[in-house]
Structures are given as C-alpha cells and as structure tokens.
Amino acid sequence: METICYNEIETTEEENFQWYLKLAEAGNHIEQNNLGNCYRNGIGTTKDEEKAFLWYLKSAEGEDHEGQYNLGNCYRNGIGTTKDEEKAFLWYLKSAEGGNHGGQNSLGECYCYGIGVREDGEKAFQWYLKSAEGGNNSGQVNLGYCNQYGIGTTKDKEKAFQWYLKSAEGGNHEGQNILGYCYQNGIGTTEDEEKAFQWYLKSAEAGSHMMQYSLGCCYKYGIGTIKDEEKAFLCYLKSAEGGNHEGQNILGYCYQHGIGTMKDEEKAFQWYLKSAEGGNHGGQNSLGECYCYGIGVREDGEKAFQWYLKSAEGGNNSGQVNLGYCNQYGIGTTKDKEKAFQWYLKSAKGGNHEGQNILGYCYQNGIGTTEDEEKAFQWYLKSAEAGSYMMQYSLGCCYKYGIGTIKDEEKAFLCYLKSAEAGNHEGQNILGYYYKDGIGTTKDEEKAFQWYLKSAEGGNNTGQNSLGDCYYYGTGVREDKEKAFQWYLKSAEGGNLLGQNNLGYCYQNGIGTTKDEEKAFQWYLKSAEEGDRFGKINLSYYYRNEIGILKMKKHQNKLKCRCHNCKELNLQNNACLNCKLIKMPKWTSGNNEIDKIIQMTQSDDDAKEWEIWRWINYSKFKDIEYLAEGGFGSIWKAEWIDMPEELFEFYKSNQVALKKLKNSQEISSEFLKELKANFQCRDRYVLPILGITQDPKTKEYVMVLRYMKNGNLRDFLKQNKSLPWIERLWLLNTFIRGLEVIHSKGLIHRDLHPGNLMITEAYNNSKYKFIRLGDLGLCRLANEISSSGAYGILPYIAPEVLNKYQYTQASDIYSVGIIMWIISTGKIPFAIRAYDSELAVDIFNGLRPKINRDTPQCYVELMKKCWHEDPTKRPNAKIIFDTSEKWIKELMYEELMYNKKTEHSLILGDLGLCRLANEISSSGAYGILPYIAPEVLNKYQYTQASDIYSVGIIMWIISTGKIPFAIRAYDSELAVDIFNGLRPKINRDTPQCYVELMKKCWHEDPTKRPNAKIIFDTSEKWIKELMYEELMYNKKTEHSLMFLKANEKMQYEDFESSSAETTHSEAYLTSHLLPSLLPSSILKFDINQMDFKFNDN
C-alpha cells in the first residue's frame, strides 16, 4: 500500500480517495477533478472510466479549468463516453481561456491538426506559446515544432531548439527525445552525437517505447556511444513490446539478419506482422518482402502485392519501389509496366534513391514510358548524389557510354571508384577494367588485380572471370593457371557466360586442370545456349570434330556375360577383360591374325563405339549393291540388318560400305598391313572399319566400313561449285586432322587424292561438311623401304617419288598441296592433259596447277609450301592443321561477332599521280570530275586536303551505292556548280555521325577538312562501338544505334537506289584531263579573287 502526503499528513491512496469522495460529493469542484483522476487511473479504487468522466463533467461544469481540460481529453479520446472532437474542442477552449496551460496546449493541437475545428496554424502557434510560456512542457515541445517547421510563424530552428531544451530540462521525455535528435542532426545547434546519446538515454530511462527506439538506434549505429548491437536489440525489443510499431519493424529486421541476436526468420515475420497490422508503412513493406521472398513464411506473391500496396499508398518509398517491381514483373498481379513506372516515379520524387536509380533505368530503356536518355541521366545523378554505391555505378555507366550526357571516361572512373569503395562488386569489377586498360586514369595492373579480387571475393561472377584472366595472363599478379581455373570455375558456376567459355577452354587444353573434352563441351554448350558468341565459336569446333558429344565407351549399355575361360562375369563383346586375347568359341573369322586384331579392339576399355571391330556374319547384310572398282578391290553398298543399337544411334543409319579385297581368300601380309594401319589409326577423322566379314561364295575377306552417303571430295565439289571459304577450310582442316593422326603413328598414307577423301556431316549441323580420310591400303611405316614402284594418281604423286620411288611423310604433304588446289578451284588438276610420262617429267621439273587469282594470298602461300619441290621445305601436317584452324576461328569469329559471312576490304591502287605535298603542279586538273576538290578546279593546286575532299565523295558512294551526279555530263558547267558548293544529295537514312564526317571531308574550305588519321580513328571507333561494345557489354552507343537503325531501314524500305539508275553518256568513270573552265565571270564570284588557305595535314 503506497503512502502519500496530503496537507503534510502521510496517508494512503485509499484514504486520499475517501477524502476526495467526501469533498467531491460536498460540491468541491477541484476535488471532483481529483476524484475523476482516481477513477481514471485506478488510484485508491477500482479503475472506472465512466465514473471518471462523470466527475470530470461535474468539475468542468463547476468552472474548474483543470476539470475542463480533463473532460476535453475524455471527449477527444472516448474515455468513459462517446468520442466527440467538437465537444473536446469546446471544453479545451474553456480551459485555455481560464488560463490552464494544459488546456492551452491541447487547444493548440486542435487548431494544428483540425480536431473539432478547422485547422489554423497561427492560432495553434498562439495557444502553444501561451502554454509554453506558462511552463507546460508539452506546450514547449509543440511550440518548438512550430518554430522548426514554420507552422503559424516564421521557421526558426534556433528558437525551436531552445523550446525543446526547456521542455527536456523540465523532464518531458518527448522533449528529451527530440532534443537528442536535434543534437544528432545539428538542428538549431551544433551537431553533437554524445549529447544526443545522453538525452536519448534520459528519455529512454522513463520507459517510453518511442524513446527506447531512439536509444536503440544510437547503439546500432554507434551514435555518441560505442556501437553495441546487443544493447540495440534490447532497446528495440522494449520498444516493440511497448507497442511501438516502428520498433516492431526494426526488431523484425534484427531477427531477420541476426543483429544483436540469433537469426530467426519466423520471429522476424511475426514482428513485421505486428508492425504492419499496427499501420506502420515500413512494417507493411517488410511484411510484403517476407511474402515475396519466403522469409519466415511460405512465398505468396498475391499477399506480397497487397502489403506492398498498403505500404505504397501510405507513402512509404520503399513500398512504392517494391510495388513497381510487382507491376513490372507480374508478381501477385497482372504485368503492367506503365503502373510500375508510375510507382517508381512516386518513390523517386519522394526521395528514395533506389527508386530514382530504377526510374533512370526505365527512362534509359523505355520501360513503361518513352525512352529518354537525358531524363535517365538526371535521375541517375539525383540517385548518385545520395552517395549510394549502386547509384554511383549507374551514373558511371552514363558517363562511360554517353547516356544522356557527354561521354567522359574520367568522370566515369570517379563514379566507379566511389561505387567500388562503397562495396559494390560490379563497380569493383569495372574499376579493375579501367585500371587494367588505363581508362580515365593511369594504367595500373596491380590495382586492377586488387579490385578484381575484391569483386570476385564478393561473389560477382564477372569479377571472378576477370580475376581468372589476371591469373591466366599474369596481369598484376604472377601467372598461375591453377588459380585461373579455380576462378573460372566459380564464375561459370555463377552463370557467367565468359567464365563458362573460359572454363571450357581450360578443360579442352588441360590448363590448370586435367584435360577433359567432355566437360569442355558441356561448358561451351552452356555458354553458347545463353547466347555467348565466343562459346558458339568453340562449340562449333566441337560439333565439327564430334568431340565430347556422346559418351560412347565400349562398356556402356552392354550386358556382361560369364567368360568360358576364367568364369568371371566380365565378358563384353565376346571378349574377356581378364583373358584379353583368348579366342572365344562363340565366333571366329577362320584366321588367327584377324581374330586377334578384332579382339584387341573389343578388349580396349577406352575404345569409342566406332573404334570397336566385329566379326559379322555375311548373312547379316541385305540389299548388297555394286558401287565401284578400285585398284585393290571392289566397293559395294549394303544394309546391316542387326546393327548394334548404340552404333545405329551414333551414325543414324544402318547403311554400310563393303570393301572386297581382290585375291584375299588367303590372308596376305599386305591385307594384314592395311588392317593394322586402320587399327593404329582409329580416329573420328579416319574412315572407320566397323567389322570384317567374308563372302561365302568367293571366300574373299571384306572390310565393313561406314557408308558415306555424300560421296568423296571429287563428287562433292562437282555438285557444290560455289562454296564459301569457311566451308572449304573445314574440308581442308578435317582432312589434315586425319592425316595428322596417320603421321603421328609413324605411317605414310602414300595414296592421297580426292577419291579417298570421304564427305560426311558435322554432328547436329548439316550446313558444314567435313572429310574422313579413307583407303589406308598403301599405308606403310615411314622407315619402310618400298620396292614396288610409284602407285597412285599422277598429279598427286610427289616429284621425288616419281624419281626414286621413295615415299616419306613429306610426299603426303605434296599431295595435300594439290588437294588444296582442288578445294580452292573445284577442278581436276591437268584435266586437259594425258596422265603420262611426259606430264610426270613436267611435274618433276616444276609444273604445278595454275592458281585461281581470287584465291586468298595466305592460302596460296601455304599451298605453294606444300607442293614445294624440296621435301624438306614442306610444312608438316600439324602446321597445316594449326594454320587452317586459325583461319577457321578467325572467320567464324568475324561471322558470329559481326554477323558477317565474309569481310571485304579495299586496297588503294594506281599511284601514278602521287606527288610530294609541297610539289607544284602545272599540268592542270586530272581525274574524274566529281572527285576533284574545288580548289584544284580553280588553281590546279593539289594538297592532302584535296584527297580528303575525294574521300568525302567516296563516303557518299559507300553510303548510297550510286554514281555522283550520274544524270549530268561531267563538263565545265558541273565543275562550276561544284566550285559554287554543289554536292551529291545525301540519303535521308544515312547515320547522322556519318553525314557530319562526310560533310567535313567535302567542306569548301580545305583547312576545315579532317586529315586521314582523324577519319580512320573515327571509323575505327564506330566499328568498335558497333561490334566490340555490344558484344562485351550488351550496350548500344549513340553512334552504333545510328548505324543499326540505318540497317533496319535498308532492310524494310525501298530505297531509290534499288531502281535502275540512268547514267549520262558523258558521265565518264575513268580519269581524264579536265577541259578549261568557263570564264570566271559566270561564277557567283570571281574564282581568281578567292584566297584559299591550304592545309597539308
């Protein structure tokens, strides 16, 4: 029981209550008010708000101003009676006018917030002033608020601070809390975080949940005290349990992220829910995020959308951003990019920096609004000014690519630097790129490495790929291929396309890891499927060479049986893995040597399906059809009735070729040599033997080969006379790959010609064909002496073989040279001559096929090396393969990167009129009229700037495909018009940047024309923007967009140039000496009075 002092006599609350009751009933209005307080707060009696109201009413009606104030509170808040703000206002008015300072403060609040009366800031201020001057602490807080925000008076933050200070010193906890805020943020006073903390602490000690929240923020962020997340958590907990909805929201955040407590997403959800249901718009946004991402609750897009909507409509900027996101991507609602844009706009205007950044992105890419790069830049700038690292990154991109502003690499660098230093991992990666290449700053590879490292360790998969590059090439760090591999692996697993491509390359070549072509194929495939062009290039190589496409080990999809010899369960393909070459009773060819070779292929555990040979009963073939006769036997076509399923899956056909060997009823050493050569050279580039059989009628042994439906190279070139060079190179490349296999085994083919080069299709890509090298009947070891003379087709036989009959691997390379010629021309060598001794002598003496003048020079040079008369000067197969591989990659790279099948270039010729720039010409003007500069038409004085004028006209021709002034005679009248400023009419769809450069080139003042280097640099920049920038960064620049739009119009519009153009009979297209000009009097001005200034640069 609590004792209190009443009129200097110690009494209990119950005793006081009894005194109040007696006096109140006796009509004492002051004690009636006190009795109301007892009933309202349960002091000395049971709490009873209705009785409290009745006693306040009696007190108020008795003109007690404190009673009137308390009665106003009852009506305002519905305590013991029905809520009635107008009655509340009236009782506050009576109380205030009677001098009650509490009533004056409440009356000020009525005028300030329109409670029971129309809002009136000035009246609010006046009543707050009376209350504050009367010493009411709450009135002092409110008066400070009016001074701070200019409500009913002029803004004056210093006065506001002074009133907050009076309130705080008077013990008002709200005033103490606000005073802490003033010290924290320097409002009306000098910023002082320690004082801020002390006032927050005083405020919180009173137990107010709002003040606990402020104190929690001090501990969380280290404001005026040591950062202590556990104390922050406890403060937030008190605040939240006290019903503060903002405290509940931030307590949820603490539980979600494990700040000052154990991470607990379910508790986080529960506190967010309390905050949201209590009307806190931040809590509503947080709850929406829980439903959106499944934080502490099951994902529910519709509920997420509903809570975001409440938050957004309540004015929460983050909620507006999230609601925009839902509308943009259709989360819990229908996709609506226009609505998304509107919510982003509200958020941005409300000062949300993320919203400003996203709004910039919308303007940049035309999402829900018209594309406007200038507005995009402005919003990125606003967002970045807040200092957010993400926003600095976006602004950097604007400066880098000139989006809505002038391109400025130095400003871009500074923005990326701010972004990187603040922890943005994408910014760290691009900052590394800037340091590596010295863009916008001094080149520094070590700094580049450090920033790539930060980006990579932060989980950015692009940064991980860049770091892999550093270790691979030794950029800013010591070269380390194993670390390069590890970072490429992380990047690839994170979904980075370049990382996937680089990882494939490491697996392909065994760089930093064990070589694994199947893994390489899989990574190239992932990269290519997502659109990476480098991945497509490398994947095409794998498709072309059938590498890594199918795991076709011999033991796959096979049933193991028990070996009759060792009794183990490991019999496959009728060959025991333990007994190896033991002859199995299930089959026999009838020849011990053949059985051994077949069993060797079957017992090779690593053999591919097409490397396994079988003994096949001749009865398994049907529809046997004669095809051709060869030097050593005949070729037949047939169908293999029960071809193994896995083999059929690989070849997609059961058609086979049967090579019946003449006089092979008895196995000769020559036949066995061919079998052994085929066995040694089993490879995808060599025509595979599928098995061996025997014709029961003739007793001839037969090789079963894959049937090549596309025929041989000779047949193929007859049917395809205009192959692109990329396809011709593929033919050469795959043929050489097969020859390289043969040479690597120490063998010589000795019979290379188009009839032995069989055409097949690359896996899953019928557009490209490649060659399998066949007919190894003459294959011999390189050190084996031949005594049987030269054998083959004359033009393909090397000169030294024609002389001494001695074959070497270099002899095969001579044949390669002739086959290269056939691939380039599609013709038969020396087709109009007899293949006799006279031709043989001519070949020996240096005769070679005539090279087509359109053959690429690099190809010609390699071909000539191959058929060089000195065998020692011929390249080996590997060099030819590597060279052709390089050409193919370059061609495919150009085609895939730049979407071009071929690339044309111009070679400047006819230097007959070339002169030194300072040499005076007196021979008159010479050339084709439209290309001659005006100053040359006047004084015949050529300068380098005169050439630039011609460049301008040629630029016009390149852009239009037309002849300049084609419908006019090239005469003195046209010359005068050109001198007076006539230029060809520019096509309206020509890119503006191109137009501007062209006009500069044909400017009438030679000093204003650019030099050749400027034109080259500008065109080089355009090409880079069109090709490289789009490829690497998926970004179209202002210039590249101009050219791309022009391309679209060329495809979809009918140009004037598409129709036939009439050319005047005197519009000559070859150079002439120009006729004398007409008298200068007919010109607009006197040519001879013109003072030309010449620029020799």
mmCIF file of C-alpha atoms in Angstrom, residues 351-604:
data_model
loop_
_atom_site.group_PDB
_atom_site.id
_atom_site.type_symbol
_atom_site.label_atom_id
_atom_site.label_comp_id
_atom_site.label_asym_id
_atom_site.label_seq_id
_atom_site.Cartn_x
_atom_site.Cartn_y
_atom_site.Cartn_z
ATOM 1 C CA GLY A 351 13.491 10.949 -52.398
ATOM 2 C CA ASN A 352 14.030 7.180 -52.490
ATOM 3 C CA HIS A 353 17.421 6.697 -54.106
ATOM 4 C CA GLU A 354 16.741 3.166 -55.256
ATOM 5 C CA GLY A 355 13.544 4.390 -56.882
ATOM 6 C CA GLN A 356 15.483 7.199 -58.566
ATOM 7 C CA ASN A 357 18.005 4.694 -59.896
ATOM 8 C CA ILE A 358 15.302 2.357 -61.227
ATOM 9 C CA LEU A 359 13.443 5.311 -62.730
ATOM 10 C CA GLY A 360 16.632 6.233 -64.583
ATOM 11 C CA TYR A 361 16.784 2.666 -65.911
ATOM 12 C CA CYS A 362 13.145 2.937 -67.065
ATOM 13 C CA TYR A 363 13.853 6.141 -68.963
ATOM 14 C CA GLN A 364 17.037 4.663 -70.423
ATOM 15 C CA ASN A 365 15.318 1.529 -71.721
ATOM 16 C CA GLY A 366 11.798 2.824 -72.353
ATOM 17 C CA ILE A 367 10.114 0.700 -69.652
ATOM 18 C CA GLY A 368 6.572 1.953 -69.105
ATOM 19 C CA THR A 369 7.476 5.308 -70.635
ATOM 20 C CA THR A 370 9.121 6.838 -73.691
ATOM 21 C CA GLU A 371 12.871 6.290 -73.876
ATOM 22 C CA ASP A 372 14.653 9.469 -72.766
ATOM 23 C CA GLU A 373 18.370 9.215 -72.012
ATOM 24 C CA GLU A 374 18.639 12.782 -70.717
ATOM 25 C CA LYS A 375 15.961 12.154 -68.093
ATOM 26 C CA ALA A 376 17.630 8.822 -67.325
ATOM 27 C CA PHE A 377 20.893 10.634 -66.644
ATOM 28 C CA GLN A 378 19.211 13.235 -64.433
ATOM 29 C CA TRP A 379 17.590 10.576 -62.240
ATOM 30 C CA TYR A 380 20.811 8.577 -62.052
ATOM 31 C CA LEU A 381 22.528 11.801 -60.986
ATOM 32 C CA LYS A 382 19.971 12.506 -58.228
ATOM 33 C CA SER A 383 20.275 8.948 -57.009
ATOM 34 C CA ALA A 384 24.081 9.092 -57.011
ATOM 35 C CA GLU A 385 24.179 12.395 -55.117
ATOM 36 C CA ALA A 386 22.817 10.492 -52.143
ATOM 37 C CA GLY A 387 26.084 8.565 -52.159
ATOM 38 C CA SER A 388 24.657 5.104 -52.770
ATOM 39 C CA TYR A 389 27.266 2.822 -54.326
ATOM 40 C CA MET A 390 24.755 1.216 -56.681
ATOM 41 C CA MET A 391 23.633 4.585 -57.923
ATOM 42 C CA GLN A 392 27.238 5.729 -58.421
ATOM 43 C CA TYR A 393 27.705 2.681 -60.626
ATOM 44 C CA SER A 394 24.713 3.601 -62.814
ATOM 45 C CA LEU A 395 25.971 7.169 -63.125
ATOM 46 C CA GLY A 396 29.387 5.846 -64.116
ATOM 47 C CA CYS A 397 27.761 3.894 -66.941
ATOM 48 C CA CYS A 398 26.118 7.120 -68.172
ATOM 49 C CA TYR A 399 29.482 8.845 -68.359
ATOM 50 C CA LYS A 400 31.122 5.760 -69.885
ATOM 51 C CA TYR A 401 28.645 5.374 -72.734
ATOM 52 C CA GLY A 402 27.459 8.977 -73.040
ATOM 53 C CA ILE A 403 23.895 8.190 -71.909
ATOM 54 C CA GLY A 404 22.049 11.485 -71.633
ATOM 55 C CA THR A 405 25.317 13.361 -71.152
ATOM 56 C CA ILE A 406 28.690 13.865 -72.821
ATOM 57 C CA LYS A 407 30.904 10.796 -72.702
ATOM 58 C CA ASP A 408 33.575 11.352 -70.041
ATOM 59 C CA GLU A 409 35.789 8.416 -69.065
ATOM 60 C CA GLU A 410 37.417 10.341 -66.189
ATOM 61 C CA LYS A 411 34.062 11.107 -64.563
ATOM 62 C CA ALA A 412 33.027 7.502 -65.215
ATOM 63 C CA PHE A 413 36.174 6.339 -63.438
ATOM 64 C CA LEU A 414 35.441 8.522 -60.386
ATOM 65 C CA CYS A 415 31.880 7.210 -60.160
ATOM 66 C CA TYR A 416 33.043 3.600 -60.443
ATOM 67 C CA LEU A 417 35.682 4.331 -57.789
ATOM 68 C CA LYS A 418 33.057 5.624 -55.342
ATOM 69 C CA SER A 419 30.866 2.642 -56.125
ATOM 70 C CA ALA A 420 33.738 0.204 -55.631
ATOM 71 C CA GLU A 421 34.970 1.771 -52.393
ATOM 72 C CA ALA A 422 31.438 1.559 -51.005
ATOM 73 C CA GLY A 423 31.400 -2.193 -51.675
ATOM 74 C CA ASN A 424 29.582 -2.558 -54.997
ATOM 75 C CA HIS A 425 31.079 -5.701 -56.526
ATOM 76 C CA GLU A 426 30.071 -4.866 -60.092
ATOM 77 C CA GLY A 427 31.665 -1.446 -59.631
ATOM 78 C CA GLN A 428 34.813 -3.130 -58.315
ATOM 79 C CA ASN A 429 34.990 -5.288 -61.423
ATOM 80 C CA ILE A 430 34.647 -2.425 -63.878
ATOM 81 C CA LEU A 431 37.088 -0.335 -61.842
ATOM 82 C CA GLY A 432 39.573 -3.147 -62.298
ATOM 83 C CA TYR A 433 38.932 -2.969 -66.040
ATOM 84 C CA TYR A 434 39.616 0.790 -66.004
ATOM 85 C CA TYR A 435 42.907 0.324 -64.140
ATOM 86 C CA LYS A 436 43.916 -2.561 -66.412
ATOM 87 C CA ASP A 437 43.473 -0.578 -69.632
ATOM 88 C CA GLY A 438 44.189 2.896 -68.257
ATOM 89 C CA ILE A 439 40.701 4.256 -68.998
ATOM 90 C CA GLY A 440 40.009 7.554 -67.253
ATOM 91 C CA THR A 441 43.058 7.008 -65.056
ATOM 92 C CA THR A 442 46.684 5.890 -65.218
ATOM 93 C CA LYS A 443 47.133 2.247 -66.168
ATOM 94 C CA ASP A 444 47.930 0.148 -63.082
ATOM 95 C CA GLU A 445 47.665 -3.628 -63.433
ATOM 96 C CA GLU A 446 48.344 -4.298 -59.752
ATOM 97 C CA LYS A 447 45.421 -2.092 -58.714
ATOM 98 C CA ALA A 448 43.335 -3.769 -61.412
ATOM 99 C CA PHE A 449 44.120 -7.146 -59.861
ATOM 100 C CA GLN A 450 43.238 -5.927 -56.348
ATOM 101 C CA TRP A 451 39.834 -4.609 -57.443
ATOM 102 C CA TYR A 452 39.090 -7.753 -59.439
ATOM 103 C CA LEU A 453 39.983 -9.730 -56.312
ATOM 104 C CA LYS A 454 37.531 -7.728 -54.160
ATOM 105 C CA SER A 455 34.809 -8.129 -56.758
ATOM 106 C CA ALA A 456 35.448 -11.863 -57.074
ATOM 107 C CA GLU A 457 35.566 -12.493 -53.324
ATOM 108 C CA GLY A 458 32.306 -10.562 -53.046
ATOM 109 C CA GLY A 459 30.674 -13.162 -55.295
ATOM 110 C CA ASN A 460 30.473 -11.187 -58.553
ATOM 111 C CA ASN A 461 30.772 -13.791 -61.308
ATOM 112 C CA THR A 462 32.075 -11.258 -63.852
ATOM 113 C CA GLY A 463 34.757 -10.223 -61.366
ATOM 114 C CA GLN A 464 35.612 -13.891 -60.833
ATOM 115 C CA ASN A 465 36.125 -14.308 -64.577
ATOM 116 C CA SER A 466 38.256 -11.138 -64.689
ATOM 117 C CA LEU A 467 40.352 -12.417 -61.773
ATOM 118 C CA GLY A 468 40.776 -15.695 -63.638
ATOM 119 C CA ASP A 469 42.095 -13.694 -66.597
ATOM 120 C CA CYS A 470 44.613 -11.967 -64.301
ATOM 121 C CA TYR A 471 45.985 -15.285 -63.093
ATOM 122 C CA TYR A 472 45.899 -16.713 -66.627
ATOM 123 C CA TYR A 473 47.837 -13.877 -68.276
ATOM 124 C CA GLY A 474 49.828 -12.713 -65.243
ATOM 125 C CA THR A 475 48.109 -9.315 -65.105
ATOM 126 C CA GLY A 476 49.124 -7.576 -61.879
ATOM 127 C CA VAL A 477 49.993 -10.909 -60.295
ATOM 128 C CA ARG A 478 52.231 -13.883 -61.030
ATOM 129 C CA GLU A 479 50.783 -16.202 -63.674
ATOM 130 C CA ASP A 480 49.038 -19.174 -62.052
ATOM 131 C CA LYS A 481 46.967 -21.379 -64.348
ATOM 132 C CA GLU A 482 45.531 -23.465 -61.497
ATOM 133 C CA LYS A 483 44.155 -20.386 -59.730
ATOM 134 C CA ALA A 484 42.883 -19.122 -63.088
ATOM 135 C CA PHE A 485 40.994 -22.392 -63.497
ATOM 136 C CA GLN A 486 39.510 -22.162 -59.980
ATOM 137 C CA TRP A 487 38.196 -18.642 -60.536
ATOM 138 C CA TYR A 488 36.841 -19.524 -63.990
ATOM 139 C CA LEU A 489 35.043 -22.438 -62.315
ATOM 140 C CA LYS A 490 33.421 -20.148 -59.725
ATOM 141 C CA SER A 491 32.461 -17.664 -62.415
ATOM 142 C CA ALA A 492 30.997 -20.382 -64.631
ATOM 143 C CA GLU A 493 29.004 -21.954 -61.820
ATOM 144 C CA GLY A 494 27.639 -18.491 -61.077
ATOM 145 C CA GLY A 495 26.269 -18.306 -64.612
ATOM 146 C CA ASN A 496 28.826 -16.001 -66.245
ATOM 147 C CA LEU A 497 28.978 -16.773 -69.974
ATOM 148 C CA LEU A 498 32.599 -15.710 -70.489
ATOM 149 C CA GLY A 499 33.547 -17.708 -67.406
ATOM 150 C CA GLN A 500 31.807 -20.773 -68.831
ATOM 151 C CA ASN A 501 33.621 -20.325 -72.127
ATOM 152 C CA ASN A 502 36.997 -19.870 -70.416
ATOM 153 C CA LEU A 503 36.370 -22.892 -68.201
ATOM 154 C CA GLY A 504 35.614 -24.939 -71.307
ATOM 155 C CA TYR A 505 38.907 -23.787 -72.798
ATOM 156 C CA CYS A 506 40.775 -24.888 -69.643
ATOM 157 C CA TYR A 507 39.181 -28.339 -69.771
ATOM 158 C CA GLN A 508 39.784 -28.582 -73.517
ATOM 159 C CA ASN A 509 43.509 -27.877 -73.226
ATOM 160 C CA GLY A 510 44.210 -29.177 -69.720
ATOM 161 C CA ILE A 511 45.046 -25.707 -68.374
ATOM 162 C CA GLY A 512 45.155 -25.688 -64.584
ATOM 163 C CA THR A 513 43.267 -28.969 -64.513
ATOM 164 C CA THR A 514 43.173 -32.405 -66.135
ATOM 165 C CA LYS A 515 42.191 -32.340 -69.790
ATOM 166 C CA ASP A 516 38.556 -33.370 -70.188
ATOM 167 C CA GLU A 517 36.962 -32.738 -73.582
ATOM 168 C CA GLU A 518 33.518 -33.876 -72.468
ATOM 169 C CA LYS A 519 33.467 -31.294 -69.652
ATOM 170 C CA ALA A 520 34.817 -28.710 -72.073
ATOM 171 C CA PHE A 521 31.954 -29.494 -74.440
ATOM 172 C CA GLN A 522 29.360 -29.166 -71.680
ATOM 173 C CA TRP A 523 30.638 -25.745 -70.591
ATOM 174 C CA TYR A 524 30.876 -24.486 -74.173
ATOM 175 C CA LEU A 525 27.320 -25.720 -74.678
ATOM 176 C CA LYS A 526 26.048 -23.822 -71.613
ATOM 177 C CA SER A 527 27.783 -20.663 -72.734
ATOM 178 C CA ALA A 528 26.534 -20.940 -76.319
ATOM 179 C CA GLU A 529 22.941 -21.749 -75.330
ATOM 180 C CA GLU A 530 22.801 -18.479 -73.387
ATOM 181 C CA GLY A 531 23.956 -16.574 -76.460
ATOM 182 C CA ASP A 532 27.700 -16.139 -75.825
ATOM 183 C CA ARG A 533 29.365 -15.746 -79.200
ATOM 184 C CA PHE A 534 32.766 -16.974 -78.045
ATOM 185 C CA GLY A 535 31.022 -20.068 -76.722
ATOM 186 C CA LYS A 536 29.370 -20.553 -80.115
ATOM 187 C CA ILE A 537 32.740 -20.367 -81.851
ATOM 188 C CA ASN A 538 34.247 -23.034 -79.597
ATOM 189 C CA LEU A 539 31.123 -25.168 -79.623
ATOM 190 C CA SER A 540 31.149 -25.199 -83.417
ATOM 191 C CA TYR A 541 34.669 -26.629 -83.241
ATOM 192 C CA TYR A 542 33.394 -29.446 -81.032
ATOM 193 C CA TYR A 543 30.413 -30.133 -83.253
ATOM 194 C CA ARG A 544 32.619 -30.054 -86.299
ATOM 195 C CA ASN A 545 35.012 -32.569 -84.799
ATOM 196 C CA GLU A 546 32.427 -34.628 -82.872
ATOM 197 C CA ILE A 547 34.310 -34.109 -79.603
ATOM 198 C CA GLY A 548 32.615 -34.716 -76.278
ATOM 199 C CA ILE A 549 29.181 -35.131 -77.824
ATOM 200 C CA LEU A 550 28.470 -38.703 -76.829
ATOM 201 C CA LYS A 551 29.994 -40.790 -74.084
ATOM 202 C CA MET A 552 30.275 -43.994 -76.024
ATOM 203 C CA LYS A 553 32.565 -46.188 -74.036
ATOM 204 C CA LYS A 554 32.592 -49.788 -75.060
ATOM 205 C CA HIS A 555 31.291 -50.987 -71.720
ATOM 206 C CA GLN A 556 28.223 -48.691 -71.721
ATOM 207 C CA ASN A 557 24.823 -50.171 -72.474
ATOM 208 C CA LYS A 558 26.368 -53.664 -72.643
ATOM 209 C CA LEU A 559 25.313 -56.733 -70.696
ATOM 210 C CA LYS A 560 28.154 -58.554 -69.035
ATOM 211 C CA CYS A 561 28.331 -62.319 -69.518
ATOM 212 C CA ARG A 562 30.438 -65.041 -67.882
ATOM 213 C CA CYS A 563 33.749 -65.840 -69.516
ATOM 214 C CA HIS A 564 34.075 -69.512 -70.573
ATOM 215 C CA ASN A 565 37.762 -69.472 -69.703
ATOM 216 C CA CYS A 566 38.146 -67.682 -66.304
ATOM 217 C CA LYS A 567 34.442 -67.993 -65.294
ATOM 218 C CA GLU A 568 34.342 -64.282 -64.280
ATOM 219 C CA LEU A 569 31.302 -62.094 -65.030
ATOM 220 C CA ASN A 570 33.155 -59.695 -67.310
ATOM 221 C CA LEU A 571 32.566 -60.895 -70.848
ATOM 222 C CA GLN A 572 31.787 -57.996 -73.216
ATOM 223 C CA ASN A 573 31.514 -58.066 -76.995
ATOM 224 C CA ASN A 574 32.515 -61.725 -76.771
ATOM 225 C CA ALA A 575 35.908 -60.702 -75.368
ATOM 226 C CA CYS A 576 37.028 -61.304 -71.778
ATOM 227 C CA LEU A 577 38.555 -58.309 -69.988
ATOM 228 C CA ASN A 578 40.753 -60.659 -67.915
ATOM 229 C CA CYS A 579 41.772 -63.128 -70.599
ATOM 230 C CA LYS A 580 42.142 -60.329 -73.182
ATOM 231 C CA LEU A 581 43.100 -62.059 -76.444
ATOM 232 C CA ILE A 582 41.789 -65.548 -75.690
ATOM 233 C CA LYS A 583 39.878 -66.847 -78.673
ATOM 234 C CA MET A 584 36.219 -67.178 -77.761
ATOM 235 C CA PRO A 585 34.348 -70.188 -79.073
ATOM 236 C CA LYS A 586 31.303 -68.108 -79.979
ATOM 237 C CA TRP A 587 32.820 -66.737 -83.190
ATOM 238 C CA THR A 588 35.902 -66.965 -85.391
ATOM 239 C CA SER A 589 36.938 -65.462 -88.694
ATOM 240 C CA GLY A 590 38.852 -68.600 -89.518
ATOM 241 C CA ASN A 591 42.100 -66.610 -89.368
ATOM 242 C CA ASN A 592 44.052 -66.291 -86.183
ATOM 243 C CA GLU A 593 45.582 -62.874 -87.014
ATOM 244 C CA ILE A 594 42.206 -61.328 -87.861
ATOM 245 C CA ASP A 595 40.687 -62.744 -84.662
ATOM 246 C CA LYS A 596 43.491 -61.171 -82.617
ATOM 247 C CA ILE A 597 43.010 -57.712 -84.161
ATOM 248 C CA ILE A 598 39.233 -57.835 -83.628
ATOM 249 C CA GLN A 599 39.653 -58.972 -80.029
ATOM 250 C CA MET A 600 42.198 -56.215 -79.389
ATOM 251 C CA THR A 601 39.592 -53.568 -80.323
ATOM 252 C CA GLN A 602 36.957 -55.257 -78.181
ATOM 253 C CA SER A 603 39.145 -55.571 -75.096
ATOM 254 C CA ASP A 604 40.174 -51.884 -75.179
#
